[in-house]
């Protein structure tokens, strides 16, 4: 899907999951396309959790 920087499969089976880096303006298209293909291949519905990248570790005052 255009706008995807990369994706990594993770989990221990049972459907697993992916962690995907997606440009913010491509998230809805990504969700629609992956959901469509996943449902067609498995008969199951995909769940999506959208997160934002933080600044990482930093000292709190």
mmCIF file of N, CA, C and O in Angstrom:
data_model
loop_
_atom_site.group_PDB
_atom_site.id
_atom_site.type_symbol
_atom_site.label_atom_id
_atom_site.label_comp_id
_atom_site.label_asym_id
_atom_site.label_seq_id
_atom_site.Cartn_x
_atom_site.Cartn_y
_atom_site.Cartn_z
ATOM 1 N N UNK A 1 0.857 -1.177 0.000
ATOM 2 C CA UNK A 1 0.000 0.000 0.000
ATOM 3 C C UNK A 1 0.898 1.235 0.000
ATOM 4 O O UNK A 1 1.805 1.334 0.827
ATOM 5 N N UNK A 2 0.690 2.171 -0.897
ATOM 6 C CA UNK A 2 1.491 3.394 -0.889
ATOM 7 C C UNK A 2 1.409 4.092 0.469
ATOM 8 O O UNK A 2 0.357 4.117 1.103
ATOM 9 N N UNK A 3 2.528 4.618 0.923
ATOM 10 C CA UNK A 3 2.579 5.305 2.199
ATOM 11 C C UNK A 3 3.111 4.437 3.326
ATOM 12 O O UNK A 3 3.343 4.922 4.423
ATOM 13 N N UNK A 4 3.300 3.137 3.059
ATOM 14 C CA UNK A 4 3.848 2.239 4.075
ATOM 15 C C UNK A 4 5.368 2.269 3.978
ATOM 16 O O UNK A 4 5.936 2.004 2.925
ATOM 17 N N UNK A 5 6.016 2.604 5.095
ATOM 18 C CA UNK A 5 7.477 2.639 5.135
ATOM 19 C C UNK A 5 8.051 1.255 5.405
ATOM 20 O O UNK A 5 9.152 0.931 4.975
ATOM 21 N N UNK A 6 7.321 0.441 6.148
ATOM 22 C CA UNK A 6 7.768 -0.905 6.458
ATOM 23 C C UNK A 6 6.771 -1.580 7.362
ATOM 24 O O UNK A 6 5.940 -0.931 7.992
ATOM 25 N N UNK A 7 6.872 -2.913 7.419
ATOM 26 C CA UNK A 7 5.948 -3.679 8.233
ATOM 27 C C UNK A 7 6.671 -4.925 8.716
ATOM 28 O O UNK A 7 7.439 -5.527 7.976
ATOM 29 N N UNK A 8 6.422 -5.315 9.956
ATOM 30 C CA UNK A 8 7.088 -6.470 10.560
ATOM 31 C C UNK A 8 6.043 -7.376 11.178
ATOM 32 O O UNK A 8 5.217 -6.913 11.979
ATOM 33 N N UNK A 9 6.070 -8.646 10.807
ATOM 34 C CA UNK A 9 5.161 -9.607 11.437
ATOM 35 C C UNK A 9 5.696 -9.939 12.821
ATOM 36 O O UNK A 9 6.904 -10.044 13.019
ATOM 37 N N UNK A 10 4.793 -10.096 13.773
ATOM 38 C CA UNK A 10 5.168 -10.407 15.143
ATOM 39 C C UNK A 10 4.080 -11.268 15.775
ATOM 40 O O UNK A 10 3.011 -11.429 15.216
ATOM 41 N N UNK A 11 4.351 -11.808 16.911
ATOM 42 C CA UNK A 11 3.358 -12.641 17.589
ATOM 43 C C UNK A 11 3.767 -14.103 17.567
ATOM 44 O O UNK A 11 4.757 -14.485 16.957
ATOM 45 N N UNK A 12 2.990 -14.920 18.227
ATOM 46 C CA UNK A 12 3.310 -16.344 18.354
ATOM 47 C C UNK A 12 2.236 -17.199 17.704
ATOM 48 O O UNK A 12 1.768 -18.183 18.257
ATOM 49 N N UNK A 13 1.805 -16.814 16.523
ATOM 50 C CA UNK A 13 0.748 -17.564 15.852
ATOM 51 C C UNK A 13 -0.615 -17.035 16.232
ATOM 52 O O UNK A 13 -0.768 -15.883 16.625
ATOM 53 N N UNK A 14 -1.613 -17.864 16.131
ATOM 54 C CA UNK A 14 -2.987 -17.489 16.469
ATOM 55 C C UNK A 14 -3.427 -16.234 15.727
ATOM 56 O O UNK A 14 -4.149 -15.409 16.251
ATOM 57 N N UNK A 15 -2.965 -16.039 14.500
ATOM 58 C CA UNK A 15 -3.321 -14.857 13.727
ATOM 59 C C UNK A 15 -2.235 -13.814 13.727
ATOM 60 O O UNK A 15 -2.099 -13.049 12.799
ATOM 61 N N UNK A 16 -1.424 -13.786 14.802
ATOM 62 C CA UNK A 16 -0.308 -12.852 14.861
ATOM 63 C C UNK A 16 -0.723 -11.419 14.635
ATOM 64 O O UNK A 16 -1.894 -11.069 14.691
ATOM 65 N N UNK A 17 0.253 -10.590 14.372
ATOM 66 C CA UNK A 17 -0.025 -9.198 14.057
ATOM 67 C C UNK A 17 1.181 -8.608 13.341
ATOM 68 O O UNK A 17 2.215 -9.254 13.209
ATOM 69 N N UNK A 18 1.017 -7.417 12.868
ATOM 70 C CA UNK A 18 2.130 -6.692 12.266
ATOM 71 C C UNK A 18 2.266 -5.344 12.958
ATOM 72 O O UNK A 18 1.295 -4.795 13.480
ATOM 73 N N UNK A 19 3.468 -4.845 12.958
ATOM 74 C CA UNK A 19 3.739 -3.475 13.370
ATOM 75 C C UNK A 19 4.150 -2.780 12.085
ATOM 76 O O UNK A 19 5.115 -3.179 11.430
ATOM 77 N N UNK A 20 3.388 -1.784 11.694
ATOM 78 C CA UNK A 20 3.609 -1.120 10.406
ATOM 79 C C UNK A 20 3.849 0.360 10.597
ATOM 80 O O UNK A 20 3.145 1.012 11.365
ATOM 81 N N UNK A 21 4.846 0.886 9.900
ATOM 82 C CA UNK A 21 5.090 2.326 9.879
ATOM 83 C C UNK A 21 4.421 2.883 8.630
ATOM 84 O O UNK A 21 4.784 2.508 7.509
ATOM 85 N N UNK A 22 3.449 3.764 8.840
ATOM 86 C CA UNK A 22 2.627 4.271 7.740
ATOM 87 C C UNK A 22 2.569 5.791 7.833
ATOM 88 O O UNK A 22 2.350 6.339 8.911
ATOM 89 N N UNK A 23 2.764 6.462 6.704
ATOM 90 C CA UNK A 23 2.604 7.921 6.688
ATOM 91 C C UNK A 23 1.207 8.269 7.188
ATOM 92 O O UNK A 23 0.232 7.581 6.864
ATOM 93 N N UNK A 24 1.100 9.333 7.970
ATOM 94 C CA UNK A 24 -0.169 9.710 8.586
ATOM 95 C C UNK A 24 -1.291 9.891 7.570
ATOM 96 O O UNK A 24 -2.429 9.509 7.815
ATOM 97 N N UNK A 25 -0.970 10.442 6.407
ATOM 98 C CA UNK A 25 -2.018 10.671 5.403
ATOM 99 C C UNK A 25 -2.409 9.401 4.638
ATOM 100 O O UNK A 25 -3.302 9.432 3.792
ATOM 101 N N UNK A 26 -1.771 8.272 4.937
ATOM 102 C CA UNK A 26 -2.078 7.009 4.266
ATOM 103 C C UNK A 26 -2.734 5.982 5.185
ATOM 104 O O UNK A 26 -3.019 4.864 4.757
ATOM 105 N N UNK A 27 -2.971 6.344 6.436
ATOM 106 C CA UNK A 27 -3.475 5.386 7.422
ATOM 107 C C UNK A 27 -4.827 4.805 7.011
ATOM 108 O O UNK A 27 -5.022 3.594 7.054
ATOM 109 N N UNK A 28 -5.764 5.628 6.633
ATOM 110 C CA UNK A 28 -7.104 5.124 6.296
ATOM 111 C C UNK A 28 -7.070 4.205 5.081
ATOM 112 O O UNK A 28 -7.741 3.170 5.060
ATOM 113 N N UNK A 29 -6.280 4.560 4.075
ATOM 114 C CA UNK A 29 -6.157 3.696 2.889
ATOM 115 C C UNK A 29 -5.507 2.371 3.280
ATOM 116 O O UNK A 29 -5.925 1.306 2.831
ATOM 117 N N UNK A 30 -4.466 2.425 4.118
ATOM 118 C CA UNK A 30 -3.797 1.223 4.599
ATOM 119 C C UNK A 30 -4.786 0.309 5.322
ATOM 120 O O UNK A 30 -4.868 -0.885 5.036
ATOM 121 N N UNK A 31 -5.546 0.872 6.240
ATOM 122 C CA UNK A 31 -6.509 0.076 6.997
ATOM 123 C C UNK A 31 -7.553 -0.561 6.078
ATOM 124 O O UNK A 31 -7.888 -1.735 6.234
ATOM 125 N N UNK A 32 -8.061 0.190 5.120
ATOM 126 C CA UNK A 32 -9.084 -0.332 4.210
ATOM 127 C C UNK A 32 -8.531 -1.458 3.351
ATOM 128 O O UNK A 32 -9.178 -2.508 3.190
ATOM 129 N N UNK A 33 -7.347 -1.266 2.796
ATOM 130 C CA UNK A 33 -6.770 -2.273 1.892
ATOM 131 C C UNK A 33 -6.358 -3.532 2.645
ATOM 132 O O UNK A 33 -6.652 -4.644 2.216
ATOM 133 N N UNK A 34 -5.685 -3.375 3.778
ATOM 134 C CA UNK A 34 -5.266 -4.543 4.557
ATOM 135 C C UNK A 34 -6.485 -5.290 5.083
ATOM 136 O O UNK A 34 -6.539 -6.517 5.040
ATOM 137 N N UNK A 35 -7.476 -4.561 5.557
ATOM 138 C CA UNK A 35 -8.694 -5.183 6.060
ATOM 139 C C UNK A 35 -9.384 -5.997 4.966
ATOM 140 O O UNK A 35 -9.782 -7.147 5.178
ATOM 141 N N UNK A 36 -9.494 -5.422 3.788
ATOM 142 C CA UNK A 36 -10.145 -6.111 2.667
ATOM 143 C C UNK A 36 -9.411 -7.394 2.321
ATOM 144 O O UNK A 36 -10.012 -8.469 2.192
ATOM 145 N N UNK A 37 -8.097 -7.312 2.178
ATOM 146 C CA UNK A 37 -7.311 -8.486 1.784
ATOM 147 C C UNK A 37 -7.273 -9.537 2.891
ATOM 148 O O UNK A 37 -7.327 -10.742 2.618
ATOM 149 N N UNK A 38 -7.177 -9.106 4.133
ATOM 150 C CA UNK A 38 -7.139 -10.039 5.259
ATOM 151 C C UNK A 38 -8.454 -10.813 5.368
ATOM 152 O O UNK A 38 -8.460 -12.026 5.527
ATOM 153 N N UNK A 39 -9.560 -10.105 5.252
ATOM 154 C CA UNK A 39 -10.867 -10.748 5.329
ATOM 155 C C UNK A 39 -11.062 -11.719 4.159
ATOM 156 O O UNK A 39 -11.565 -12.824 4.344
ATOM 157 N N UNK A 40 -10.634 -11.328 2.968
ATOM 158 C CA UNK A 40 -10.752 -12.204 1.802
ATOM 159 C C UNK A 40 -9.930 -13.485 1.983
ATOM 160 O O UNK A 40 -10.365 -14.567 1.588
ATOM 161 N N UNK A 41 -8.761 -13.363 2.604
ATOM 162 C CA UNK A 41 -7.871 -14.519 2.759
ATOM 163 C C UNK A 41 -8.254 -15.414 3.926
ATOM 164 O O UNK A 41 -8.040 -16.626 3.882
ATOM 165 N N UNK A 42 -8.827 -14.835 4.989
ATOM 166 C CA UNK A 42 -9.043 -15.607 6.216
ATOM 167 C C UNK A 42 -10.498 -15.727 6.641
ATOM 168 O O UNK A 42 -10.835 -16.584 7.451
ATOM 169 N N UNK A 43 -11.350 -14.835 6.151
ATOM 170 C CA UNK A 43 -12.737 -14.802 6.608
ATOM 171 C C UNK A 43 -12.893 -14.113 7.956
ATOM 172 O O UNK A 43 -13.980 -14.086 8.519
ATOM 173 N N UNK A 44 -11.809 -13.545 8.466
ATOM 174 C CA UNK A 44 -11.814 -12.850 9.764
ATOM 175 C C UNK A 44 -11.712 -11.347 9.556
ATOM 176 O O UNK A 44 -11.283 -10.886 8.507
ATOM 177 N N UNK A 45 -12.098 -10.592 10.582
ATOM 178 C CA UNK A 45 -11.949 -9.135 10.544
ATOM 179 C C UNK A 45 -10.655 -8.725 11.230
ATOM 180 O O UNK A 45 -10.326 -9.247 12.291
ATOM 181 N N UNK A 46 -9.955 -7.785 10.645
ATOM 182 C CA UNK A 46 -8.712 -7.274 11.224
ATOM 183 C C UNK A 46 -9.020 -6.154 12.215
ATOM 184 O O UNK A 46 -10.003 -5.425 12.055
ATOM 185 N N UNK A 47 -8.193 -6.037 13.233
ATOM 186 C CA UNK A 47 -8.254 -4.921 14.172
ATOM 187 C C UNK A 47 -7.027 -4.050 13.948
ATOM 188 O O UNK A 47 -5.951 -4.560 13.624
ATOM 189 N N UNK A 48 -7.183 -2.750 14.135
ATOM 190 C CA UNK A 48 -6.082 -1.820 13.951
ATOM 191 C C UNK A 48 -5.957 -0.928 15.174
ATOM 192 O O UNK A 48 -6.969 -0.490 15.730
ATOM 193 N N UNK A 49 -4.739 -0.682 15.595
ATOM 194 C CA UNK A 49 -4.442 0.216 16.706
ATOM 195 C C UNK A 49 -3.454 1.255 16.188
ATOM 196 O O UNK A 49 -2.313 0.924 15.875
ATOM 197 N N UNK A 50 -3.895 2.488 16.069
ATOM 198 C CA UNK A 50 -3.054 3.552 15.532
ATOM 199 C C UNK A 50 -2.366 4.260 16.693
ATOM 200 O O UNK A 50 -3.018 4.711 17.636
ATOM 201 N N UNK A 51 -1.050 4.319 16.608
ATOM 202 C CA UNK A 51 -0.230 4.969 17.647
ATOM 203 C C UNK A 51 0.615 6.049 17.001
ATOM 204 O O UNK A 51 0.820 6.051 15.794
ATOM 205 N N UNK A 52 1.093 6.941 17.805
ATOM 206 C CA UNK A 52 2.010 7.970 17.318
ATOM 207 C C UNK A 52 3.391 7.730 17.916
ATOM 208 O O UNK A 52 3.509 7.265 19.043
ATOM 209 N N UNK A 53 4.413 8.045 17.149
ATOM 210 C CA UNK A 53 5.788 7.886 17.616
ATOM 211 C C UNK A 53 6.100 9.011 18.598
ATOM 212 O O UNK A 53 5.821 10.181 18.334
ATOM 213 N N UNK A 54 6.661 8.653 19.733
ATOM 214 C CA UNK A 54 7.053 9.640 20.745
ATOM 215 C C UNK A 54 8.501 10.035 20.612
ATOM 216 O O UNK A 54 9.211 9.596 19.698
ATOM 217 N N UNK A 55 8.954 10.846 21.523
ATOM 218 C CA UNK A 55 10.329 11.335 21.499
ATOM 219 C C UNK A 55 11.334 10.324 22.060
ATOM 220 O O UNK A 55 12.525 10.580 22.062
ATOM 221 N N UNK A 56 10.862 9.215 22.584
ATOM 222 C CA UNK A 56 11.770 8.235 23.169
ATOM 223 C C UNK A 56 12.056 8.572 24.616
ATOM 224 O O UNK A 56 11.321 9.296 25.278
ATOM 225 N N UNK A 57 13.148 8.052 25.108
ATOM 226 C CA UNK A 57 13.519 8.242 26.502
ATOM 227 C C UNK A 57 13.986 9.676 26.721
ATOM 228 O O UNK A 57 14.753 10.224 25.930
ATOM 229 N N UNK A 58 13.503 10.282 27.799
ATOM 230 C CA UNK A 58 13.960 11.619 28.160
ATOM 231 C C UNK A 58 13.828 11.794 29.666
ATOM 232 O O UNK A 58 13.062 11.103 30.316
ATOM 233 N N UNK A 59 14.625 12.685 30.209
ATOM 234 C CA UNK A 59 14.601 12.931 31.645
ATOM 235 C C UNK A 59 13.420 13.815 32.005
ATOM 236 O O UNK A 59 13.158 14.823 31.360
ATOM 237 N N UNK A 60 12.675 13.405 33.023
ATOM 238 C CA UNK A 60 11.563 14.208 33.525
ATOM 239 C C UNK A 60 12.060 15.047 34.691
ATOM 240 O O UNK A 60 12.780 14.567 35.555
ATOM 241 N N UNK A 61 11.675 16.296 34.721
ATOM 242 C CA UNK A 61 12.154 17.152 35.820
ATOM 243 C C UNK A 61 11.157 17.203 36.960
ATOM 244 O O UNK A 61 10.096 16.761 36.937
#
